[in-house]
Amino acid sequence: MAAPSVLPFDDRDGTIWFDGSFVPWREAKTHVLTHGLHYASCVFEGQRVYNGRVYHLEDHTARLFNSARIMGMKITFTEDEINNACKELIKIQGITEGYMRPVAYRGSEMMAVSAQQTKIHVAIALWQWPSYFDPKEKLKGIRLDIADWRRPAPDTAPSHAKAAGLYMICTMSKHAAEAKGYADAMMLDYRGLVAEATGANMFFVKDGKLHTPTPDCFLNGITRQSVIALARARQIPVVERHIEPGELSGFTECFITGSAAEVTPVSEIGPYRFTPGTITETLMNDYSDDTRKEVSAVKLGG
Ligand code: PMP
């Protein structure tokens, strides 16, 4: 095993917000007998800090609470308290460009499938993560494999929660893709339709129009919603629909979107080839500009 190239995440300097207090980074610990670890009773967010502000903070916090609600977990803080903790943490950590990870999980009071009396813990960590923006380099595009694992049906798993358990097949798919030299993998859904990448949504271009899978069994990402709004503001038509994998041969451009991925062009998916072009580049730039505005030009439906 190669040594990790970054500092381990449990051994860093700094401060983490944990159950209502700011604690030294290395002291934000949980016991090995934690329900969230054994039974995946855990939901989380991934949000970027640009210019000292979380992009669409309120939308991310609302999704965290919705994910917890879907999982039957009652967070004892208010959304405002979590938003304020995020803002305070940015000041305390002194980070202007970073990645923030709020997480809520069941504690150690019960260790069985039934866990009604467990405390719901909430933590927020923030680390430095500059968004390197070299459009020329980025426009080469990344290569995706096609995953063996499929996104589960909404009556098989809580598809609309950003829940830890749903990432089991994402890590397995990403590892399998990496082992073959790919950057990531595209996942089909339980019906065999195009779904998403392992941590990002997907868009395709054909005849000047954007096509993106209907998010009926995976996250309707905040970046996805922003990019749709930015495209419409440019009069680029957006078609949300079911997409068959065989249709990939008819698309000219492809990109993925996510808080971490931002807008990342794709050059290959298995046997299919794409050439990142004007629409991808325009939306990459529009998204980058929007993340750096004092107030995003995009209002998400809510
Ligand atoms: N799908 C999955 C599985 C993800 O993990 C993410 C990242 N949160 C997304 C889509 C994109 O969501 P967002 O744009 O809100 O980050």
Short mmCIF file of C-alpha atoms and ligand atoms in Angstrom, two decimals:
data_model
loop_
_atom_site.label_atom_id
_atom_site.label_comp_id
_atom_site.label_asym_id
_atom_site.label_seq_id
_atom_site.Cartn_x
_atom_site.Cartn_y
_atom_site.Cartn_z
CA MET A 1 0.00 0.00 0.00
CA ALA A 2 1.36 3.39 -0.96
CA ALA A 3 1.48 5.93 1.86
CA PRO A 4 -1.28 8.54 1.59
CA SER A 5 0.06 11.69 0.00
CA VAL A 6 -1.91 14.02 2.25
CA LEU A 7 -1.91 14.56 5.99
CA PRO A 8 -4.32 12.08 7.61
CA PHE A 9 -7.60 13.80 8.34
CA ASP A 10 -7.53 12.93 12.06
CA ASP A 11 -4.10 14.41 12.66
CA ARG A 12 -4.24 18.05 11.64
CA ASP A 13 -4.12 21.42 13.33
CA GLY A 14 -7.28 23.48 13.56
CA THR A 15 -10.78 23.56 14.96
CA ILE A 16 -13.89 21.47 14.34
CA TRP A 17 -17.44 22.38 15.34
CA PHE A 18 -18.78 19.37 17.26
CA ASP A 19 -22.23 19.17 18.87
CA GLY A 20 -22.43 22.89 19.48
CA SER A 21 -18.84 23.68 20.53
CA PHE A 22 -15.63 24.50 18.75
CA VAL A 23 -13.08 21.83 19.72
CA PRO A 24 -9.41 21.25 18.82
CA TRP A 25 -9.24 19.24 15.54
CA ARG A 26 -7.61 16.13 17.06
CA GLU A 27 -10.18 15.97 19.88
CA ALA A 28 -13.24 15.74 17.58
CA LYS A 29 -13.50 11.97 18.11
CA THR A 30 -16.19 9.32 18.18
CA HIS A 31 -16.09 5.83 19.73
CA VAL A 32 -15.61 2.66 17.62
CA LEU A 33 -19.02 1.55 18.89
CA THR A 34 -20.93 4.27 17.09
CA HIS A 35 -24.19 3.38 15.36
CA GLY A 36 -23.38 5.57 12.36
CA LEU A 37 -20.19 3.60 11.70
CA HIS A 38 -21.78 0.13 11.96
CA TYR A 39 -25.20 0.75 10.43
CA ALA A 40 -24.58 3.77 8.15
CA SER A 41 -27.04 5.92 10.13
CA CYS A 42 -25.16 8.93 8.89
CA VAL A 43 -25.87 11.82 6.50
CA PHE A 44 -23.49 14.49 5.33
CA GLU A 45 -22.88 17.47 3.08
CA GLY A 46 -19.99 18.57 0.89
CA GLN A 47 -19.82 22.28 0.25
CA ARG A 48 -17.14 24.59 -1.11
CA VAL A 49 -15.89 27.83 0.36
CA TYR A 50 -15.04 30.50 -2.23
CA ASN A 51 -13.82 33.97 -1.20
CA GLY A 52 -14.62 33.09 2.42
CA ARG A 53 -18.27 32.14 1.75
CA VAL A 54 -19.96 28.76 1.32
CA TYR A 55 -21.58 28.59 -2.14
CA HIS A 56 -25.33 28.08 -1.57
CA LEU A 57 -24.86 27.48 2.18
CA GLU A 58 -28.57 27.59 3.00
CA ASP A 59 -29.36 25.03 0.27
CA HIS A 60 -26.71 22.63 1.57
CA THR A 61 -27.95 22.99 5.16
CA ALA A 62 -31.55 22.45 4.03
CA ARG A 63 -30.44 19.27 2.23
CA LEU A 64 -28.58 18.05 5.35
CA PHE A 65 -31.75 18.44 7.39
CA ASN A 66 -33.85 16.80 4.68
CA SER A 67 -31.42 13.86 4.45
CA ALA A 68 -31.63 13.46 8.26
CA ARG A 69 -35.44 13.67 8.15
CA ILE A 70 -35.60 10.97 5.46
CA MET A 71 -33.40 8.78 7.69
CA GLY A 72 -35.61 9.43 10.73
CA MET A 73 -32.85 11.35 12.51
CA LYS A 74 -33.88 14.49 14.41
CA ILE A 75 -31.09 17.07 14.43
CA THR A 76 -31.43 19.07 17.64
CA PHE A 77 -29.94 22.26 16.19
CA THR A 78 -31.83 24.64 13.90
CA GLU A 79 -30.81 25.27 10.30
CA ASP A 80 -29.86 28.83 11.33
CA GLU A 81 -27.59 27.48 14.07
CA ILE A 82 -25.83 25.22 11.57
CA ASN A 83 -25.50 28.07 9.03
CA ASN A 84 -24.02 30.31 11.72
CA ALA A 85 -21.64 27.56 12.88
CA CYS A 86 -20.42 27.18 9.26
CA LYS A 87 -19.80 30.93 8.96
CA GLU A 88 -18.07 31.09 12.34
CA LEU A 89 -15.86 28.12 11.45
CA ILE A 90 -14.66 29.89 8.28
CA LYS A 91 -13.49 32.80 10.48
CA ILE A 92 -11.90 30.58 13.15
CA GLN A 93 -10.10 28.41 10.57
CA GLY A 94 -9.11 31.51 8.56
CA ILE A 95 -9.84 29.67 5.30
CA THR A 96 -11.08 31.53 2.24
CA GLU A 97 -10.86 28.68 -0.31
CA GLY A 98 -11.83 25.33 1.11
CA TYR A 99 -14.08 22.31 1.43
CA MET A 100 -16.56 22.02 4.28
CA ARG A 101 -18.01 18.74 5.54
CA PRO A 102 -21.05 18.83 7.87
CA VAL A 103 -22.02 15.35 9.13
CA ALA A 104 -24.87 14.05 11.32
CA TYR A 105 -24.90 10.52 12.72
CA ARG A 106 -26.37 8.27 15.41
CA GLY A 107 -24.21 7.82 18.53
CA SER A 108 -23.31 4.92 20.81
CA GLU A 109 -26.29 4.62 23.16
CA MET A 110 -27.63 1.58 21.30
CA MET A 111 -25.78 -0.94 19.12
CA ALA A 112 -28.41 -2.84 17.16
CA VAL A 113 -30.58 -2.28 14.12
CA SER A 114 -33.10 -0.53 16.35
CA ALA A 115 -31.49 2.67 17.56
CA GLN A 116 -34.38 4.86 18.65
CA GLN A 117 -32.63 6.27 21.72
CA THR A 118 -29.34 7.23 20.09
CA LYS A 119 -28.16 10.81 20.26
CA ILE A 120 -27.86 12.54 16.89
CA HIS A 121 -24.40 14.08 16.74
CA VAL A 122 -23.48 16.86 14.35
CA ALA A 123 -20.00 17.97 13.35
CA ILE A 124 -18.62 20.42 10.80
CA ALA A 125 -15.03 20.37 9.53
CA LEU A 126 -13.38 22.71 7.05
CA TRP A 127 -10.07 22.28 5.31
CA GLN A 128 -8.10 24.22 2.75
CA TRP A 129 -8.89 23.21 -0.82
CA PRO A 130 -8.18 25.81 -3.47
CA SER A 131 -10.14 25.55 -6.69
CA TYR A 132 -7.40 25.43 -9.34
CA PHE A 133 -8.87 26.89 -12.45
CA ASP A 134 -6.81 26.22 -15.54
CA PRO A 135 -9.51 26.03 -18.25
CA LYS A 136 -7.03 24.81 -20.87
CA GLU A 137 -5.94 21.86 -18.75
CA LYS A 138 -9.48 21.14 -17.55
CA LEU A 139 -10.93 21.19 -21.08
CA LYS A 140 -8.95 18.10 -22.01
CA GLY A 141 -11.61 16.20 -20.08
CA ILE A 142 -11.48 13.21 -17.77
CA ARG A 143 -11.97 9.55 -18.68
CA LEU A 144 -14.85 7.58 -17.13
CA ASP A 145 -15.40 3.85 -16.96
CA ILE A 146 -18.92 2.38 -16.82
CA ALA A 147 -19.53 0.97 -13.33
CA ASP A 148 -20.85 -2.54 -12.67
CA TRP A 149 -22.88 -1.26 -9.72
CA ARG A 150 -26.20 0.46 -10.37
CA ARG A 151 -28.02 3.24 -8.51
CA PRO A 152 -30.78 1.57 -6.48
CA ALA A 153 -34.49 2.17 -6.98
CA PRO A 154 -36.12 4.73 -4.65
CA ASP A 155 -37.96 1.87 -2.92
CA THR A 156 -34.67 0.00 -2.36
CA ALA A 157 -32.66 2.79 -0.70
CA PRO A 158 -33.33 6.39 0.36
CA SER A 159 -32.02 7.73 -2.98
CA HIS A 160 -32.72 11.39 -2.24
CA ALA A 161 -30.81 11.51 1.05
CA LYS A 162 -27.11 12.28 0.95
CA ALA A 163 -26.62 9.28 3.20
CA ALA A 164 -23.37 7.44 3.91
CA GLY A 165 -24.81 4.02 2.99
CA LEU A 166 -25.40 5.09 -0.60
CA TYR A 167 -21.65 5.66 -1.03
CA MET A 168 -20.70 2.00 -0.52
CA ILE A 169 -21.16 1.30 -4.26
CA CYS A 170 -19.63 4.66 -5.20
CA THR A 171 -16.31 3.91 -3.50
CA MET A 172 -16.32 0.37 -4.94
CA SER A 173 -17.07 1.68 -8.45
CA LYS A 174 -14.49 4.44 -8.22
CA HIS A 175 -11.80 2.05 -6.99
CA ALA A 176 -12.57 -0.38 -9.84
CA ALA A 177 -12.35 2.49 -12.36
CA GLU A 178 -9.09 3.79 -10.90
CA ALA A 179 -7.60 0.29 -11.05
CA LYS A 180 -8.20 0.41 -14.82
CA GLY A 181 -6.64 3.89 -15.17
CA TYR A 182 -9.90 5.88 -15.33
CA ALA A 183 -10.58 8.99 -13.26
CA ASP A 184 -14.11 7.94 -12.27
CA ALA A 185 -17.08 5.84 -13.37
CA MET A 186 -20.52 6.55 -14.78
CA MET A 187 -23.24 4.60 -13.00
CA LEU A 188 -26.42 3.35 -14.61
CA ASP A 189 -29.58 3.09 -12.53
CA TYR A 190 -31.64 0.02 -11.60
CA ARG A 191 -33.43 0.28 -14.98
CA GLY A 192 -30.16 0.44 -16.94
CA LEU A 193 -30.57 4.17 -17.68
CA VAL A 194 -27.72 6.70 -17.40
CA ALA A 195 -27.66 8.01 -13.81
CA GLU A 196 -24.59 9.85 -12.50
CA ALA A 197 -20.89 9.62 -11.68
CA THR A 198 -19.79 8.32 -8.26
CA GLY A 199 -20.04 11.79 -6.68
CA ALA A 200 -21.35 14.10 -9.39
CA ASN A 201 -24.25 14.57 -11.83
CA MET A 202 -23.96 14.24 -15.61
CA PHE A 203 -24.75 16.46 -18.59
CA PHE A 204 -24.50 15.86 -22.33
CA VAL A 205 -24.65 18.19 -25.35
CA LYS A 206 -26.38 17.52 -28.67
CA ASP A 207 -27.30 20.12 -31.33
CA GLY A 208 -26.79 23.07 -28.96
CA LYS A 209 -29.01 21.58 -26.23
CA LEU A 210 -28.12 20.19 -22.82
CA HIS A 211 -29.48 16.77 -21.91
CA THR A 212 -29.33 15.52 -18.33
CA PRO A 213 -30.89 12.48 -16.66
CA THR A 214 -34.03 13.08 -14.58
CA PRO A 215 -32.90 12.80 -10.93
CA ASP A 216 -35.57 10.31 -9.87
CA CYS A 217 -33.24 7.85 -8.11
CA PHE A 218 -30.17 9.95 -7.29
CA LEU A 219 -29.31 13.39 -5.89
CA ASN A 220 -30.58 16.44 -7.73
CA GLY A 221 -27.25 18.14 -7.02
CA ILE A 222 -27.04 21.77 -6.01
CA THR A 223 -24.38 22.28 -8.71
CA ARG A 224 -26.66 20.53 -11.23
CA GLN A 225 -29.49 22.93 -10.39
CA SER A 226 -27.15 25.93 -10.59
CA VAL A 227 -25.77 24.84 -13.98
CA ILE A 228 -29.30 24.33 -15.35
CA ALA A 229 -30.21 27.88 -14.25
CA LEU A 230 -26.97 29.30 -15.71
CA ALA A 231 -27.61 27.48 -19.02
CA ARG A 232 -31.17 28.79 -19.23
CA ALA A 233 -29.90 32.33 -18.51
CA ARG A 234 -27.79 31.90 -21.68
CA GLN A 235 -30.80 30.63 -23.65
CA ILE A 236 -29.26 27.15 -23.83
CA PRO A 237 -32.21 24.73 -23.81
CA VAL A 238 -32.05 22.08 -21.06
CA VAL A 239 -33.80 18.74 -21.50
CA GLU A 240 -34.25 16.61 -18.36
CA ARG A 241 -35.17 13.13 -19.44
CA HIS A 242 -34.37 9.44 -19.22
CA ILE A 243 -31.21 8.71 -21.22
CA GLU A 244 -30.34 5.25 -22.55
CA PRO A 245 -26.63 4.36 -22.52
CA GLY A 246 -26.80 3.64 -26.30
CA GLU A 247 -27.60 7.33 -26.87
CA LEU A 248 -24.12 8.33 -25.69
CA SER A 249 -22.79 7.87 -29.24
CA GLY A 250 -25.00 10.77 -30.38
CA PHE A 251 -23.72 13.36 -27.89
CA THR A 252 -20.80 15.66 -28.75
CA GLU A 253 -19.89 17.07 -25.32
CA CYS A 254 -20.19 15.71 -21.77
CA PHE A 255 -19.43 17.11 -18.33
CA ILE A 256 -20.07 16.25 -14.71
CA THR A 257 -21.14 18.64 -11.94
CA GLY A 258 -20.76 18.62 -8.18
CA SER A 259 -19.67 20.80 -5.30
CA ALA A 260 -16.27 19.09 -5.38
CA ALA A 261 -16.11 18.41 -9.15
CA GLU A 262 -17.54 21.86 -10.05
CA VAL A 263 -18.01 21.64 -13.86
CA THR A 264 -15.56 19.01 -15.12
CA PRO A 265 -15.43 18.14 -18.83
CA VAL A 266 -15.45 14.46 -19.82
CA SER A 267 -13.63 13.12 -22.90
CA GLU A 268 -14.46 9.41 -22.65
CA ILE A 269 -17.06 7.09 -21.12
CA GLY A 270 -16.19 3.47 -21.83
CA PRO A 271 -16.35 3.16 -25.65
CA TYR A 272 -17.89 6.64 -26.18
CA ARG A 273 -15.85 9.76 -27.06
CA PHE A 274 -16.63 13.44 -26.47
CA THR A 275 -14.86 16.68 -27.34
CA PRO A 276 -15.30 19.36 -24.68
CA GLY A 277 -16.56 22.40 -26.58
CA THR A 278 -18.18 25.82 -26.35
CA ILE A 279 -21.17 24.91 -24.18
CA THR A 280 -19.03 23.06 -21.63
CA GLU A 281 -16.50 25.90 -21.54
CA THR A 282 -19.20 28.58 -21.22
CA LEU A 283 -20.86 26.80 -18.29
CA MET A 284 -17.53 26.04 -16.65
CA ASN A 285 -16.75 29.76 -16.71
CA ASP A 286 -20.26 30.88 -15.71
CA TYR A 287 -20.23 28.48 -12.76
CA SER A 288 -16.78 29.63 -11.67
CA ASP A 289 -17.91 33.29 -11.87
CA ASP A 290 -21.09 32.57 -9.92
CA THR A 291 -19.24 30.84 -7.07
CA ARG A 292 -17.16 33.99 -6.60
CA LYS A 293 -20.04 36.48 -6.49
CA GLU A 294 -21.05 37.98 -3.16
CA VAL A 295 -24.54 36.63 -3.85
CA SER A 296 -25.08 33.83 -6.38
CA ALA A 297 -27.13 34.89 -9.41
CA VAL A 298 -28.86 31.52 -9.16
CA LYS A 299 -31.92 31.00 -7.00
CA LEU A 300 -32.67 27.35 -6.46
CA GLY A 301 -36.29 26.25 -6.33
CA GLY A 302 -37.20 25.59 -2.86
N1 PMP B 1 -24.35 12.72 -6.79
C1 PMP B 1 -23.60 12.24 -5.79
C2 PMP B 1 -23.60 10.77 -5.51
C3 PMP B 1 -22.83 13.11 -5.01
O1 PMP B 1 -22.08 12.64 -4.02
C4 PMP B 1 -22.84 14.49 -5.32
C5 PMP B 1 -21.99 15.42 -4.49
N2 PMP B 1 -22.69 15.83 -3.35
C6 PMP B 1 -23.64 14.94 -6.37
C7 PMP B 1 -24.37 14.03 -7.10
C8 PMP B 1 -23.68 16.39 -6.72
O2 PMP B 1 -24.30 17.14 -5.71
P1 PMP B 1 -23.91 18.64 -5.40
O3 PMP B 1 -23.88 19.36 -6.73
O4 PMP B 1 -25.01 19.12 -4.54
O5 PMP B 1 -22.59 18.65 -4.74
#
